Amino acid sequence: MSRERTFLMMKPGILQRRLVGEVLSRIERKGLKLIALKLMRIDDELVRKHYAEHIGKAFYEKLAEYTVSGPVVAMVAEGDDAIAVMRRLIGPTDVAAALPGTIRGDFAFHTRLNILHASDSATSAEREIPLFFKAEEIQDWTDGNERWF
Ligand code: CMP
């Protein structure tokens, strides 16, 4: 078990469908600690950097267009094994395989519009977090409970 940070991004459909609070509350109820959060509009350059590994794939152009089509909510969450915990909470990328009870299982119907992005590894999180947040936008706070973990 290791203390990790993960980058999360609610895609434009979440705001359009007024699901921000619902998704945020699932992340918080699980116990992950939010250390950065902002509503922002991302541009073509940032989307290319963020989804660099998908450039050239059949779904890329529409994914990029969709991601810049409205505001997104960018976040950093922290916790023990936060990357794996968060990916289980969200469910798999392929929404047809996402079980009810997961965020994608409950709210997503199209894989390209799959609601929420979460880093898939510690290496991805380290690359993605500084694309969206300056160091001073990340709050390193504690509720004191870490000493019992
Ligand atoms: P995300 O976790 O944001 O990371 C890459 C995104 O590409 C993914 O969520 C989906 O939105 C999209 N994606 C990945 N695979 C496919 C696919 N096979 N078809 C359509 N979109 C995809």
PDB file of C-alpha atoms and ligand atoms in Angstrom:
ATOM      1  CA  MET A   1       0.000   0.000   0.000  1.00  0.00           C
ATOM      2  CA  SER A   2       1.335   3.409  -0.870  1.00  0.00           C
ATOM      3  CA  ARG A   3       0.083   6.960  -0.547  1.00  0.00           C
ATOM      4  CA  GLU A   4      -0.763   8.158  -4.055  1.00  0.00           C
ATOM      5  CA  ARG A   5      -2.159  11.133  -5.937  1.00  0.00           C
ATOM      6  CA  THR A   6      -4.416  10.661  -8.938  1.00  0.00           C
ATOM      7  CA  PHE A   7      -5.609  13.120 -11.568  1.00  0.00           C
ATOM      8  CA  LEU A   8      -9.352  13.150 -12.254  1.00  0.00           C
ATOM      9  CA  MET A   9     -11.311  15.060 -14.876  1.00  0.00           C
ATOM     10  CA  MET A  10     -15.095  15.221 -15.147  1.00  0.00           C
ATOM     11  CA  LYS A  11     -15.893  15.562 -18.848  1.00  0.00           C
ATOM     12  CA  PRO A  12     -18.300  18.212 -20.245  1.00  0.00           C
ATOM     13  CA  GLY A  13     -21.350  15.909 -20.150  1.00  0.00           C
ATOM     14  CA  ILE A  14     -21.189  15.776 -16.358  1.00  0.00           C
ATOM     15  CA  LEU A  15     -21.826  19.493 -16.100  1.00  0.00           C
ATOM     16  CA  GLN A  16     -24.487  19.373 -18.813  1.00  0.00           C
ATOM     17  CA  ARG A  17     -26.298  16.580 -16.964  1.00  0.00           C
ATOM     18  CA  ARG A  18     -25.863  18.347 -13.558  1.00  0.00           C
ATOM     19  CA  LEU A  19     -24.000  15.348 -12.139  1.00  0.00           C
ATOM     20  CA  VAL A  20     -20.999  17.169 -10.638  1.00  0.00           C
ATOM     21  CA  GLY A  21     -22.253  16.877  -7.055  1.00  0.00           C
ATOM     22  CA  GLU A  22     -23.245  13.219  -7.459  1.00  0.00           C
ATOM     23  CA  VAL A  23     -19.830  12.206  -8.808  1.00  0.00           C
ATOM     24  CA  LEU A  24     -17.923  14.334  -6.290  1.00  0.00           C
ATOM     25  CA  SER A  25     -19.886  12.859  -3.413  1.00  0.00           C
ATOM     26  CA  ARG A  26     -19.025   9.306  -4.487  1.00  0.00           C
ATOM     27  CA  ILE A  27     -15.325  10.187  -4.512  1.00  0.00           C
ATOM     28  CA  GLU A  28     -15.562  11.854  -1.098  1.00  0.00           C
ATOM     29  CA  ARG A  29     -17.790   9.177   0.459  1.00  0.00           C
ATOM     30  CA  LYS A  30     -15.176   6.563  -0.416  1.00  0.00           C
ATOM     31  CA  GLY A  31     -12.711   8.574   1.668  1.00  0.00           C
ATOM     32  CA  LEU A  32     -10.368   9.953  -0.968  1.00  0.00           C
ATOM     33  CA  LYS A  33      -9.019  13.366  -0.026  1.00  0.00           C
ATOM     34  CA  LEU A  34      -9.461  16.179  -2.552  1.00  0.00           C
ATOM     35  CA  ILE A  35      -6.353  18.328  -2.708  1.00  0.00           C
ATOM     36  CA  ALA A  36      -7.085  20.313  -5.903  1.00  0.00           C
ATOM     37  CA  LEU A  37     -10.297  21.193  -7.742  1.00  0.00           C
ATOM     38  CA  LYS A  38     -11.227  23.604 -10.523  1.00  0.00           C
ATOM     39  CA  LEU A  39     -13.841  24.243 -13.177  1.00  0.00           C
ATOM     40  CA  MET A  40     -12.046  25.089 -16.408  1.00  0.00           C
ATOM     41  CA  ARG A  41     -12.295  25.107 -20.171  1.00  0.00           C
ATOM     42  CA  ILE A  42      -9.402  23.266 -21.779  1.00  0.00           C
ATOM     43  CA  ASP A  43      -7.993  24.130 -25.217  1.00  0.00           C
ATOM     44  CA  ASP A  44      -6.822  22.038 -28.190  1.00  0.00           C
ATOM     45  CA  GLU A  45      -3.188  22.151 -27.077  1.00  0.00           C
ATOM     46  CA  LEU A  46      -3.937  20.848 -23.591  1.00  0.00           C
ATOM     47  CA  VAL A  47      -6.225  18.119 -24.885  1.00  0.00           C
ATOM     48  CA  ARG A  48      -3.464  16.959 -27.262  1.00  0.00           C
ATOM     49  CA  LYS A  49      -0.980  16.807 -24.388  1.00  0.00           C
ATOM     50  CA  HIS A  50      -3.392  15.092 -22.029  1.00  0.00           C
ATOM     51  CA  TYR A  51      -4.521  12.439 -24.532  1.00  0.00           C
ATOM     52  CA  ALA A  52      -1.154  12.218 -26.368  1.00  0.00           C
ATOM     53  CA  GLU A  53      -1.088   8.398 -26.242  1.00  0.00           C
ATOM     54  CA  HIS A  54      -4.422   8.234 -28.128  1.00  0.00           C
ATOM     55  CA  ILE A  55      -3.509  10.540 -31.043  1.00  0.00           C
ATOM     56  CA  GLY A  56      -3.968   8.580 -34.272  1.00  0.00           C
ATOM     57  CA  LYS A  57      -6.538   6.140 -32.853  1.00  0.00           C
ATOM     58  CA  ALA A  58      -9.923   5.932 -34.569  1.00  0.00           C
ATOM     59  CA  PHE A  59     -11.760   7.545 -31.650  1.00  0.00           C
ATOM     60  CA  TYR A  60      -9.247  10.360 -31.015  1.00  0.00           C
ATOM     61  CA  GLU A  61     -10.673  13.256 -33.093  1.00  0.00           C
ATOM     62  CA  LYS A  62     -14.163  12.974 -31.637  1.00  0.00           C
ATOM     63  CA  LEU A  63     -12.768  12.457 -28.135  1.00  0.00           C
ATOM     64  CA  ALA A  64     -10.684  15.640 -28.452  1.00  0.00           C
ATOM     65  CA  GLU A  65     -13.611  17.642 -29.878  1.00  0.00           C
ATOM     66  CA  TYR A  66     -15.893  16.421 -27.123  1.00  0.00           C
ATOM     67  CA  THR A  67     -13.399  17.244 -24.380  1.00  0.00           C
ATOM     68  CA  VAL A  68     -13.094  20.896 -25.457  1.00  0.00           C
ATOM     69  CA  SER A  69     -16.838  21.296 -26.134  1.00  0.00           C
ATOM     70  CA  GLY A  70     -17.605  22.662 -22.655  1.00  0.00           C
ATOM     71  CA  PRO A  71     -16.102  23.145 -19.214  1.00  0.00           C
ATOM     72  CA  VAL A  72     -14.551  20.242 -17.328  1.00  0.00           C
ATOM     73  CA  VAL A  73     -13.881  19.773 -13.619  1.00  0.00           C
ATOM     74  CA  ALA A  74     -10.222  18.938 -12.964  1.00  0.00           C
ATOM     75  CA  MET A  75      -9.223  17.407  -9.637  1.00  0.00           C
ATOM     76  CA  VAL A  76      -6.412  15.772  -7.746  1.00  0.00           C
ATOM     77  CA  ALA A  77      -7.350  13.199  -5.097  1.00  0.00           C
ATOM     78  CA  GLU A  78      -5.007  11.581  -2.610  1.00  0.00           C
ATOM     79  CA  GLY A  79      -5.130   8.409  -0.568  1.00  0.00           C
ATOM     80  CA  ASP A  80      -3.655   4.961  -0.020  1.00  0.00           C
ATOM     81  CA  ASP A  81      -3.541   3.238  -3.417  1.00  0.00           C
ATOM     82  CA  ALA A  82      -5.671   6.113  -4.735  1.00  0.00           C
ATOM     83  CA  ILE A  83      -5.109   5.175  -8.398  1.00  0.00           C
ATOM     84  CA  ALA A  84      -6.431   1.618  -8.145  1.00  0.00           C
ATOM     85  CA  VAL A  85      -9.183   2.584  -5.670  1.00  0.00           C
ATOM     86  CA  MET A  86     -10.406   5.354  -7.964  1.00  0.00           C
ATOM     87  CA  ARG A  87     -10.392   3.155 -11.076  1.00  0.00           C
ATOM     88  CA  ARG A  88     -12.486   0.534  -9.260  1.00  0.00           C
ATOM     89  CA  LEU A  89     -14.913   3.223  -8.084  1.00  0.00           C
ATOM     90  CA  ILE A  90     -15.288   4.516 -11.666  1.00  0.00           C
ATOM     91  CA  GLY A  91     -15.462   1.184 -13.493  1.00  0.00           C
ATOM     92  CA  PRO A  92     -13.746   0.167 -16.750  1.00  0.00           C
ATOM     93  CA  THR A  93     -13.199   2.440 -19.792  1.00  0.00           C
ATOM     94  CA  ASP A  94     -15.547   0.233 -21.846  1.00  0.00           C
ATOM     95  CA  VAL A  95     -18.890   1.356 -20.418  1.00  0.00           C
ATOM     96  CA  ALA A  96     -20.656  -1.811 -21.584  1.00  0.00           C
ATOM     97  CA  ALA A  97     -18.478  -3.698 -19.065  1.00  0.00           C
ATOM     98  CA  ALA A  98     -18.996  -1.210 -16.204  1.00  0.00           C
ATOM     99  CA  LEU A  99     -21.070  -2.768 -13.436  1.00  0.00           C
ATOM    100  CA  PRO A 100     -23.974  -0.993 -11.715  1.00  0.00           C
ATOM    101  CA  GLY A 101     -22.649   0.640  -8.547  1.00  0.00           C
ATOM    102  CA  THR A 102     -19.645   2.068 -10.358  1.00  0.00           C
ATOM    103  CA  ILE A 103     -19.766   5.666 -11.615  1.00  0.00           C
ATOM    104  CA  ARG A 104     -19.590   4.625 -15.275  1.00  0.00           C
ATOM    105  CA  GLY A 105     -21.919   1.680 -14.658  1.00  0.00           C
ATOM    106  CA  ASP A 106     -24.537   4.023 -13.258  1.00  0.00           C
ATOM    107  CA  PHE A 107     -24.134   7.102 -15.459  1.00  0.00           C
ATOM    108  CA  ALA A 108     -22.271   6.385 -18.729  1.00  0.00           C
ATOM    109  CA  PHE A 109     -23.656   4.806 -21.882  1.00  0.00           C
ATOM    110  CA  HIS A 110     -21.024   5.665 -24.534  1.00  0.00           C
ATOM    111  CA  THR A 111     -17.344   4.789 -24.096  1.00  0.00           C
ATOM    112  CA  ARG A 112     -16.161   8.024 -25.741  1.00  0.00           C
ATOM    113  CA  LEU A 113     -18.344  10.049 -23.353  1.00  0.00           C
ATOM    114  CA  ASN A 114     -17.452   7.936 -20.355  1.00  0.00           C
ATOM    115  CA  ILE A 115     -17.966  10.698 -17.784  1.00  0.00           C
ATOM    116  CA  LEU A 116     -14.761  10.770 -15.841  1.00  0.00           C
ATOM    117  CA  HIS A 117     -11.068  10.413 -16.613  1.00  0.00           C
ATOM    118  CA  ALA A 118      -8.757   8.974 -13.932  1.00  0.00           C
ATOM    119  CA  SER A 119      -5.008   8.378 -14.178  1.00  0.00           C
ATOM    120  CA  ASP A 120      -4.253   4.756 -15.061  1.00  0.00           C
ATOM    121  CA  SER A 121      -0.864   4.589 -13.288  1.00  0.00           C
ATOM    122  CA  ALA A 122       1.451   6.564 -11.003  1.00  0.00           C
ATOM    123  CA  THR A 123       3.489   7.536 -14.078  1.00  0.00           C
ATOM    124  CA  SER A 124       0.367   8.918 -15.799  1.00  0.00           C
ATOM    125  CA  ALA A 125      -0.654  10.823 -12.648  1.00  0.00           C
ATOM    126  CA  GLU A 126       2.794  12.426 -12.395  1.00  0.00           C
ATOM    127  CA  ARG A 127       2.535  13.513 -16.039  1.00  0.00           C
ATOM    128  CA  GLU A 128      -1.112  14.663 -15.942  1.00  0.00           C
ATOM    129  CA  ILE A 129      -1.276  16.619 -12.655  1.00  0.00           C
ATOM    130  CA  PRO A 130       1.172  19.385 -13.701  1.00  0.00           C
ATOM    131  CA  LEU A 131      -0.587  19.750 -17.073  1.00  0.00           C
ATOM    132  CA  PHE A 132      -3.652  21.012 -15.194  1.00  0.00           C
ATOM    133  CA  PHE A 133      -2.398  22.395 -11.876  1.00  0.00           C
ATOM    134  CA  LYS A 134       0.407  24.664 -10.746  1.00  0.00           C
ATOM    135  CA  ALA A 135       2.119  23.527  -7.545  1.00  0.00           C
ATOM    136  CA  GLU A 136       0.480  26.359  -5.562  1.00  0.00           C
ATOM    137  CA  GLU A 137      -3.010  25.195  -6.622  1.00  0.00           C
ATOM    138  CA  ILE A 138      -2.536  21.907  -4.765  1.00  0.00           C
ATOM    139  CA  GLN A 139      -3.453  21.985  -1.076  1.00  0.00           C
ATOM    140  CA  ASP A 140      -1.486  19.615   1.114  1.00  0.00           C
ATOM    141  CA  TRP A 141      -3.897  19.344   4.067  1.00  0.00           C
ATOM    142  CA  THR A 142      -4.500  16.712   6.726  1.00  0.00           C
ATOM    143  CA  ASP A 143      -7.448  15.841   8.952  1.00  0.00           C
ATOM    144  CA  GLY A 144      -5.107  14.096  11.380  1.00  0.00           C
ATOM    145  CA  ASN A 145      -6.506  10.618  10.663  1.00  0.00           C
ATOM    146  CA  GLU A 146      -3.499   9.489   8.630  1.00  0.00           C
ATOM    147  CA  ARG A 147      -1.676   8.507  11.823  1.00  0.00           C
ATOM    148  CA  TRP A 148      -4.159   5.638  12.373  1.00  0.00           C
ATOM    149  CA  PHE A 149      -3.740   4.147   8.888  1.00  0.00           C
TER     150      PHE A 149
HETATM  151  P1  CMP B   1     -10.345   8.322 -20.498  1.00  0.00           P
HETATM  152  O1  CMP B   1     -10.213   7.595 -19.221  1.00  0.00           O
HETATM  153  O2  CMP B   1     -10.573   9.781 -20.456  1.00  0.00           O
HETATM  154  O3  CMP B   1      -9.056   8.023 -21.388  1.00  0.00           O
HETATM  155  C1  CMP B   1      -9.058   7.996 -22.780  1.00  0.00           C
HETATM  156  C2  CMP B   1     -10.423   8.157 -23.352  1.00  0.00           C
HETATM  157  O4  CMP B   1     -10.568   7.758 -24.697  1.00  0.00           O
HETATM  158  C3  CMP B   1     -11.376   7.256 -22.593  1.00  0.00           C
HETATM  159  O5  CMP B   1     -11.567   7.712 -21.305  1.00  0.00           O
HETATM  160  C4  CMP B   1     -12.577   7.287 -23.510  1.00  0.00           C
HETATM  161  O6  CMP B   1     -13.315   8.488 -23.347  1.00  0.00           O
HETATM  162  C5  CMP B   1     -11.903   7.282 -24.869  1.00  0.00           C
HETATM  163  N1  CMP B   1     -11.818   5.924 -25.414  1.00  0.00           N
HETATM  164  C6  CMP B   1     -10.965   4.948 -25.052  1.00  0.00           C
HETATM  165  N2  CMP B   1     -11.191   3.828 -25.784  1.00  0.00           N
HETATM  166  C7  CMP B   1     -12.196   4.141 -26.629  1.00  0.00           C
HETATM  167  C8  CMP B   1     -12.882   3.422 -27.638  1.00  0.00           C
HETATM  168  N3  CMP B   1     -12.572   2.158 -27.923  1.00  0.00           N
HETATM  169  N4  CMP B   1     -13.881   4.045 -28.287  1.00  0.00           N
HETATM  170  C9  CMP B   1     -14.200   5.326 -28.019  1.00  0.00           C
HETATM  171  N5  CMP B   1     -13.582   6.058 -27.074  1.00  0.00           N
HETATM  172  C10 CMP B   1     -12.598   5.478 -26.397  1.00  0.00           C
END
